[in-house]
Coordinates of C-alpha atoms in Angstrom, one line a residue:
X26 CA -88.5 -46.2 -56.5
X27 CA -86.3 -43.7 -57.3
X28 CA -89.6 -41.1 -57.8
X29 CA -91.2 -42.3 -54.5
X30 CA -87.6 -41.3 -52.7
X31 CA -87.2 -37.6 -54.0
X32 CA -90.4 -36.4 -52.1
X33 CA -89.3 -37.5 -49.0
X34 CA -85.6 -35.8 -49.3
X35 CA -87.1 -32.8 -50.2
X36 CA -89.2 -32.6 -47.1
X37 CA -86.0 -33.3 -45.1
X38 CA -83.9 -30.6 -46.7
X39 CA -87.1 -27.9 -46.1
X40 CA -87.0 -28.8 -42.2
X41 CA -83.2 -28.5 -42.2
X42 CA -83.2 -25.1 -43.9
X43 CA -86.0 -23.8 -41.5
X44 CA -83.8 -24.8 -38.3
X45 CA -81.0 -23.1 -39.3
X46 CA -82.9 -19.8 -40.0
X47 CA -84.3 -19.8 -36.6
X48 CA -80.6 -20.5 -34.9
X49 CA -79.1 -17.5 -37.0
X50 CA -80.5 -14.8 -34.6
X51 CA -79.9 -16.2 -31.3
X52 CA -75.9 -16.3 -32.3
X53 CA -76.1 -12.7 -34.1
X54 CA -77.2 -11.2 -30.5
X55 CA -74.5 -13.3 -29.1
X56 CA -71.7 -11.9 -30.5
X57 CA -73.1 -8.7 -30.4
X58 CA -73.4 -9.0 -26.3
X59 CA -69.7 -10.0 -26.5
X60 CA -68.5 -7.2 -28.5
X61 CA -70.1 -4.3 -26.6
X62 CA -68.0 -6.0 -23.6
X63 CA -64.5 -6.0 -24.9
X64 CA -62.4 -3.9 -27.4
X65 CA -62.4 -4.3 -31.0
X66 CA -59.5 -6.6 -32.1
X67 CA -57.5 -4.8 -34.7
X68 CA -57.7 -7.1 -37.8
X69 CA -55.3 -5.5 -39.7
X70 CA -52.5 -6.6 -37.4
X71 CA -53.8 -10.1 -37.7
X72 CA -53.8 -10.4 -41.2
X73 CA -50.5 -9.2 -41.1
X74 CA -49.2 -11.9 -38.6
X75 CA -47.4 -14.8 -40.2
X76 CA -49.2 -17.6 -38.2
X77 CA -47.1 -20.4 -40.7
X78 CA -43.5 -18.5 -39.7
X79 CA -44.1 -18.0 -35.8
X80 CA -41.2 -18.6 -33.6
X81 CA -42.0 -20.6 -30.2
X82 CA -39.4 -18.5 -28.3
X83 CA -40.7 -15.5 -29.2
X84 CA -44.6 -16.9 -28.3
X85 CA -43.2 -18.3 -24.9
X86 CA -42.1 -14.6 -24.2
X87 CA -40.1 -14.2 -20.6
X88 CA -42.3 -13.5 -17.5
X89 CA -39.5 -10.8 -16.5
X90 CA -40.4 -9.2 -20.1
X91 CA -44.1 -9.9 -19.8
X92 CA -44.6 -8.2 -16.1
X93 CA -42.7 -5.3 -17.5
X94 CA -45.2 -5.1 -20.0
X95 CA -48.2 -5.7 -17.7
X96 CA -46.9 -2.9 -15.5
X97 CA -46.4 -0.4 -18.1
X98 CA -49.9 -1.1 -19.0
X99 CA -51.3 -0.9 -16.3
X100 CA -49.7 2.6 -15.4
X101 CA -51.2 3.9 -19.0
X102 CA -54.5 3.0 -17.7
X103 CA -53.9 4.7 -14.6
X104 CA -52.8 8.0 -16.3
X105 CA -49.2 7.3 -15.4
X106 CA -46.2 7.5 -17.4
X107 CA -42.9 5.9 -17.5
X108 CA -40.5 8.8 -18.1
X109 CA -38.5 9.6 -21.4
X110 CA -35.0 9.6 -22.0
X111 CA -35.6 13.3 -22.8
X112 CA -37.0 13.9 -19.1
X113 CA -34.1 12.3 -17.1
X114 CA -31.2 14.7 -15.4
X115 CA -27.9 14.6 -17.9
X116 CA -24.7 14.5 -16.4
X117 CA -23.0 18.4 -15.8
X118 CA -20.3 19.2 -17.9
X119 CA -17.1 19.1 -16.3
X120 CA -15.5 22.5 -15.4
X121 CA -11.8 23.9 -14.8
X122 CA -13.1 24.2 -10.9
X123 CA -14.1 20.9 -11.0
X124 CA -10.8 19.6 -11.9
X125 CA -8.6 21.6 -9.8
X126 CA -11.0 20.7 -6.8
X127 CA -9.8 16.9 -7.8
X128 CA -5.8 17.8 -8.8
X129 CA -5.2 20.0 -5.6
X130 CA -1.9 20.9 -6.1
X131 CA 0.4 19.8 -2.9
X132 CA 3.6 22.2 -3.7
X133 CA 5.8 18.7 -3.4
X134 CA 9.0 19.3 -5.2
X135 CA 9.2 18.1 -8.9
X136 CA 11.8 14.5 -9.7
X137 CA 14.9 14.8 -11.3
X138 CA 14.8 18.8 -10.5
X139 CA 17.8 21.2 -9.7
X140 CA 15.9 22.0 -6.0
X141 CA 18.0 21.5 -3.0
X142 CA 16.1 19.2 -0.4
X143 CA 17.2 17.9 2.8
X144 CA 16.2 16.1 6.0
X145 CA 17.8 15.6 9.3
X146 CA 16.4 12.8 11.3
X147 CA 17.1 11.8 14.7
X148 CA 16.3 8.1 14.6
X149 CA 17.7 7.0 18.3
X150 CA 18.4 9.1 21.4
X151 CA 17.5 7.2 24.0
X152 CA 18.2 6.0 27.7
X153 CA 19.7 2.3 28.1
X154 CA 20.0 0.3 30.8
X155 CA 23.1 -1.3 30.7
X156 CA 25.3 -3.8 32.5
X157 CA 27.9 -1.6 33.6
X158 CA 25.1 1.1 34.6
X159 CA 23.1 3.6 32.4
X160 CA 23.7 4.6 28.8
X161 CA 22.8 7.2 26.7
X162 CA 22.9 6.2 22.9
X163 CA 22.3 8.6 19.9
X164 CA 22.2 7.7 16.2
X165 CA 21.8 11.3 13.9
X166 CA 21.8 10.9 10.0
X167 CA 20.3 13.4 7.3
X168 CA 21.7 14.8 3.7
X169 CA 21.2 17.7 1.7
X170 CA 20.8 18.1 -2.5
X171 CA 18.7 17.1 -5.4
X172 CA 17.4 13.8 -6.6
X173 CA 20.6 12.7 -8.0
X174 CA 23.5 13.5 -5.8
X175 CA 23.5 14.5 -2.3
X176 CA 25.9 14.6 0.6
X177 CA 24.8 12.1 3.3
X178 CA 26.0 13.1 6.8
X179 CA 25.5 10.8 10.1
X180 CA 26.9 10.5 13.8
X181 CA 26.4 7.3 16.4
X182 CA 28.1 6.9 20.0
X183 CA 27.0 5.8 23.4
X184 CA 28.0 7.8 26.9
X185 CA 28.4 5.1 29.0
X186 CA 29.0 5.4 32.6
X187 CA 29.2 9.4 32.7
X188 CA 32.3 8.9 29.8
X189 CA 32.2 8.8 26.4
X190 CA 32.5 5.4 25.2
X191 CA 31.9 5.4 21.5
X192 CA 31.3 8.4 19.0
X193 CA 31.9 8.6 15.6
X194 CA 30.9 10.9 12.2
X195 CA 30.4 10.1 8.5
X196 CA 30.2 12.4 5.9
X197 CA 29.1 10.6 2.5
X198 CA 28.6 11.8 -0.7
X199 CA 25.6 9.4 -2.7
X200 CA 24.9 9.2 -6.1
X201 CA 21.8 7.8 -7.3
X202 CA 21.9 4.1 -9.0
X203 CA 18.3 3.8 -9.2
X204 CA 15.3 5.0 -7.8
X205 CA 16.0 2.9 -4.4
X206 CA 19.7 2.8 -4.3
X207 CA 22.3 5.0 -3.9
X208 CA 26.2 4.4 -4.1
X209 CA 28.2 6.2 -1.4
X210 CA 32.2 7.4 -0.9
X211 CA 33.7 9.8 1.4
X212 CA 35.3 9.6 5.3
X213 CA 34.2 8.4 8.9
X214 CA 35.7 9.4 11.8
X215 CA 35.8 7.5 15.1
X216 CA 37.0 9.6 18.6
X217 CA 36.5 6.6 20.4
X218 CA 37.1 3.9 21.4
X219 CA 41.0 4.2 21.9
X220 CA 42.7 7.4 20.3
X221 CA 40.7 8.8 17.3
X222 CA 41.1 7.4 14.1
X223 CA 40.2 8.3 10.1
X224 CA 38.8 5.7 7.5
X225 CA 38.0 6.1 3.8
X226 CA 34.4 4.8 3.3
X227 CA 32.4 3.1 0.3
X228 CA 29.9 1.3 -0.2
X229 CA 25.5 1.3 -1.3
X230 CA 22.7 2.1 0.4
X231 CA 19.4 2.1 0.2
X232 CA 15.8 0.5 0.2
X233 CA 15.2 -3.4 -0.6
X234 CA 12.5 -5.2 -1.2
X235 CA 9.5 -4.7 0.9
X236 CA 10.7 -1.1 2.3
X237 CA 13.9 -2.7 3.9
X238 CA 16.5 0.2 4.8
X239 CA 19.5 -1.4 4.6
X240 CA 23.1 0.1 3.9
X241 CA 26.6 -1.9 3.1
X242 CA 29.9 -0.1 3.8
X243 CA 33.4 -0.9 3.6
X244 CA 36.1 1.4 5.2
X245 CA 40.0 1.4 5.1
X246 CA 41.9 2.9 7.8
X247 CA 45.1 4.0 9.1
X248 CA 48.0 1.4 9.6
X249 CA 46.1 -1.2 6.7
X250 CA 43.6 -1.7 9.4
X251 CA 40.1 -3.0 7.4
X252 CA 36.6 -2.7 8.6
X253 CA 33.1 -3.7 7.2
X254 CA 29.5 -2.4 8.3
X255 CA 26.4 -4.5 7.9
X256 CA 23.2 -2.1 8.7
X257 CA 19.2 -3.2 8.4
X258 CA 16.1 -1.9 10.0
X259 CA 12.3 -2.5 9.1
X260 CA 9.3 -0.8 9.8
X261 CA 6.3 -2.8 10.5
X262 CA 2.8 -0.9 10.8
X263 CA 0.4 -2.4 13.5
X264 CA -1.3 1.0 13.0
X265 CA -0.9 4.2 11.2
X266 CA 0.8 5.6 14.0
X267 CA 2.1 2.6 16.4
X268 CA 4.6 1.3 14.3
X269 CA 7.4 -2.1 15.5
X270 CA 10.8 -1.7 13.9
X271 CA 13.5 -4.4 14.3
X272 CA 17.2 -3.8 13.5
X273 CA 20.3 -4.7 13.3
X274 CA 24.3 -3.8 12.6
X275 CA 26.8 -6.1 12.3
X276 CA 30.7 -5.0 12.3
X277 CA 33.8 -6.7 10.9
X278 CA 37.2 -6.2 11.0
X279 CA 40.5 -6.7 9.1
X280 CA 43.0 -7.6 11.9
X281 CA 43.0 -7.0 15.9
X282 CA 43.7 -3.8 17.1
X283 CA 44.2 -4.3 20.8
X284 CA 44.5 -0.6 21.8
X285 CA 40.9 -0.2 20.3
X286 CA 39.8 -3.6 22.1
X287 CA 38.8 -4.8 18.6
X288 CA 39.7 -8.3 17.0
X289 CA 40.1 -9.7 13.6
X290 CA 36.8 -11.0 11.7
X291 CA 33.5 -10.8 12.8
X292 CA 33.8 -8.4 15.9
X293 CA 29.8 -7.3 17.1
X294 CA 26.5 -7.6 16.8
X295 CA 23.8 -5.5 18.1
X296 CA 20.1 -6.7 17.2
X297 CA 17.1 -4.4 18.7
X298 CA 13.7 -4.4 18.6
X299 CA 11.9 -0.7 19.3
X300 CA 7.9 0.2 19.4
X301 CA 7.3 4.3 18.6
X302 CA 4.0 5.9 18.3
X303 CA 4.1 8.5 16.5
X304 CA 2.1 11.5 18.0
X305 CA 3.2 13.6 14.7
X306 CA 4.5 12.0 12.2
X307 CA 8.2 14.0 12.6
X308 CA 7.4 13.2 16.9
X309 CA 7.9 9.5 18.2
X310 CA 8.4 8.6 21.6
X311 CA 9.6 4.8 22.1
X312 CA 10.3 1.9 24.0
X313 CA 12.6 -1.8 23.2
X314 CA 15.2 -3.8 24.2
X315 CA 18.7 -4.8 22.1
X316 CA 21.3 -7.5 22.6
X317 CA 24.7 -6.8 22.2
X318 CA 27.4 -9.6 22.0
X319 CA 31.0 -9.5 20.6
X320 CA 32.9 -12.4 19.3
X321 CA 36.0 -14.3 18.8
X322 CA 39.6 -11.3 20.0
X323 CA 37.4 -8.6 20.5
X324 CA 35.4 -10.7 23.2
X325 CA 39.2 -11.9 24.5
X326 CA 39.5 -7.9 25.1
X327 CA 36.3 -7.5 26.8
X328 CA 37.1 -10.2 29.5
X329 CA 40.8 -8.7 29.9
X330 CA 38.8 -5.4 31.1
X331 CA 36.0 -6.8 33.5
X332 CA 33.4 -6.4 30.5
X333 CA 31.1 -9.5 30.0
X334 CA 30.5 -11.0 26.0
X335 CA 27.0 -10.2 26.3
X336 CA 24.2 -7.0 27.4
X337 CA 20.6 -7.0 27.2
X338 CA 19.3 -3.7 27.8
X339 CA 15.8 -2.0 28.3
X340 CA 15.9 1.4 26.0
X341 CA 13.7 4.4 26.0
X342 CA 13.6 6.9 23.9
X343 CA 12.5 9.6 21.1
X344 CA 12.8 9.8 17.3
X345 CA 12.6 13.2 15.6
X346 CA 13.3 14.3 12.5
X347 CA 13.1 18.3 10.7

């Protein structure tokens, strides 16, 4: 049996041989067809791939990445290029004109210097419109020296009525106990009200918090008489040049002093509220209103001379300063 079988699968292994000699050259022009149509792939690279160590990240590359790719690409077969580090414009040098252009120097006067500065401002001097009739009101301050010590000098009154009503000079010398105060000592002067008087003067001055000009002053005058000073302004900025400032001064004194018309503790108040613009910054033309009110004797002394507790008056006026 097994001699009658061995014919047969030699026939079958003749036809198999003879189909696949005839399928050989149909696949051979194949592959040649496909290869005139696309570049040769570079089989050195992909022998040296490591197919067994390939990391999926890496294969699932980003399409941010990918597109960058594709554009570069395609700009290579367009006979663009992207250009090299090499080609780009480096940043200039900087030069000594260059940084005097960006230090301009502003000929300001130096801290903690031997220079003598001063400044003479003429915060109030303005027209009120008073109870008893008009009112002219000044308030002059300034000082002169270096960054340390300097001699503070200031003058404040009110014409009322076509007389003098109030006037009165300072002359303070300050020495610096930080960069925003300054502790003061020296004389005031008052030629009215009542006969003309001298006090001895101390106290601080200076800048709180938030730019607050405020200023606390104690004086001791003739006869034991006792007086205290409580001063505060604020400037408030609506614009660079229309600027609100609110005030106030508070007085106290020792005992009553009824030739002056002034009683014992808390004597007056003045609070004020003023709006300047400020056409120069050393020019200011302004408008406000103030209260006045005395208290306790020195309101007693008012009513014994026909003069009311209380005055709200319209002002107008300019502040200057050199």
């Amino acid at each position: 049996m097994i001699f009658s079988t061995y014919p047969k699968a030699l026939a079958l292994a003749a036809l198999v041989g003879a189909a696949l000699a005839s399928a050989a050259p149909a696949r051979a022009q194949a592959n040649d067809g496909a290869s005139a149509g696309m570049p040769a792939m570079d089989h050195s690279r992909m022998e040296g791939m490591d197919h067994g160590h390939t990391d999926h990240g890496q294969h699932g590359m980003g399409h941010g990445q990918h597109g960058q790719t594709h554009d570069m690409d395609h700009g290579r077969h367009n006979g663009t290029h992207a250009p090299s580090v090499e080609s780009r414009t480096p940043i200039p040098r900087l030069t000594d004109a260059d940084r005097k252009a960006a230090f301009l120097d502003s000929a300001g006067h130096a801290v903690h210097d031997k220079m003598i500065n001063s400044l003479f401002l003429v915060d109030r001097l303005e027209w009120q419109d008073a109870r008893n009739g008009s009112a002219l009101n000044w308030d002059f301050k300034g000082w002169i020296g270096g960054d340390i010590d300097r001699l503070w000098f200031s003058s404040e009154g009110e014409r009322l009525g076509g007389s003098l009503h109030e006037a009165e000079i300072q002359a303070l010398w300050g020495h610096s106990l930080s960069p925003w105060w300054d502790l003061v000592a020296g004389v005031r002067h008052d030629f009215k009200p009542g006969s003309s008087q001298t006090w001895a003067a101390f106290g601080v001055q200076g800048l709180a918090l938030y730019n607050f000009e405020a200023s606390a002053i104690a004086f001791v005058g003739e006869n034991g008489q006792t007086a205290a000073r409580l001063k505060g302004e604020y400037d408030i900025l609506i614009t660079n040049r229309l600027i609100l400032q609110p005030a106030a001064e508070v007085n106290f004194f020792g005992k009553n002093d009824e030739g002056r018309g002034i009683g014992r503790g808390l004597s007056s108040t003045e609070v004020g509220i003023r709006l300047r613009y400020e056409i120069r910054r050393e020019f200011a033309p302004y408008l406000g209103v103030t209260w006045n009110r005395v208290y306790g004797k020195t309101a007693d002394y008012a009513r014994d001379h026909g003069e009311s507790r209380g005055d709200t008056r319209f002002v107008v006026g300019v502040r200057m300063w050199f």
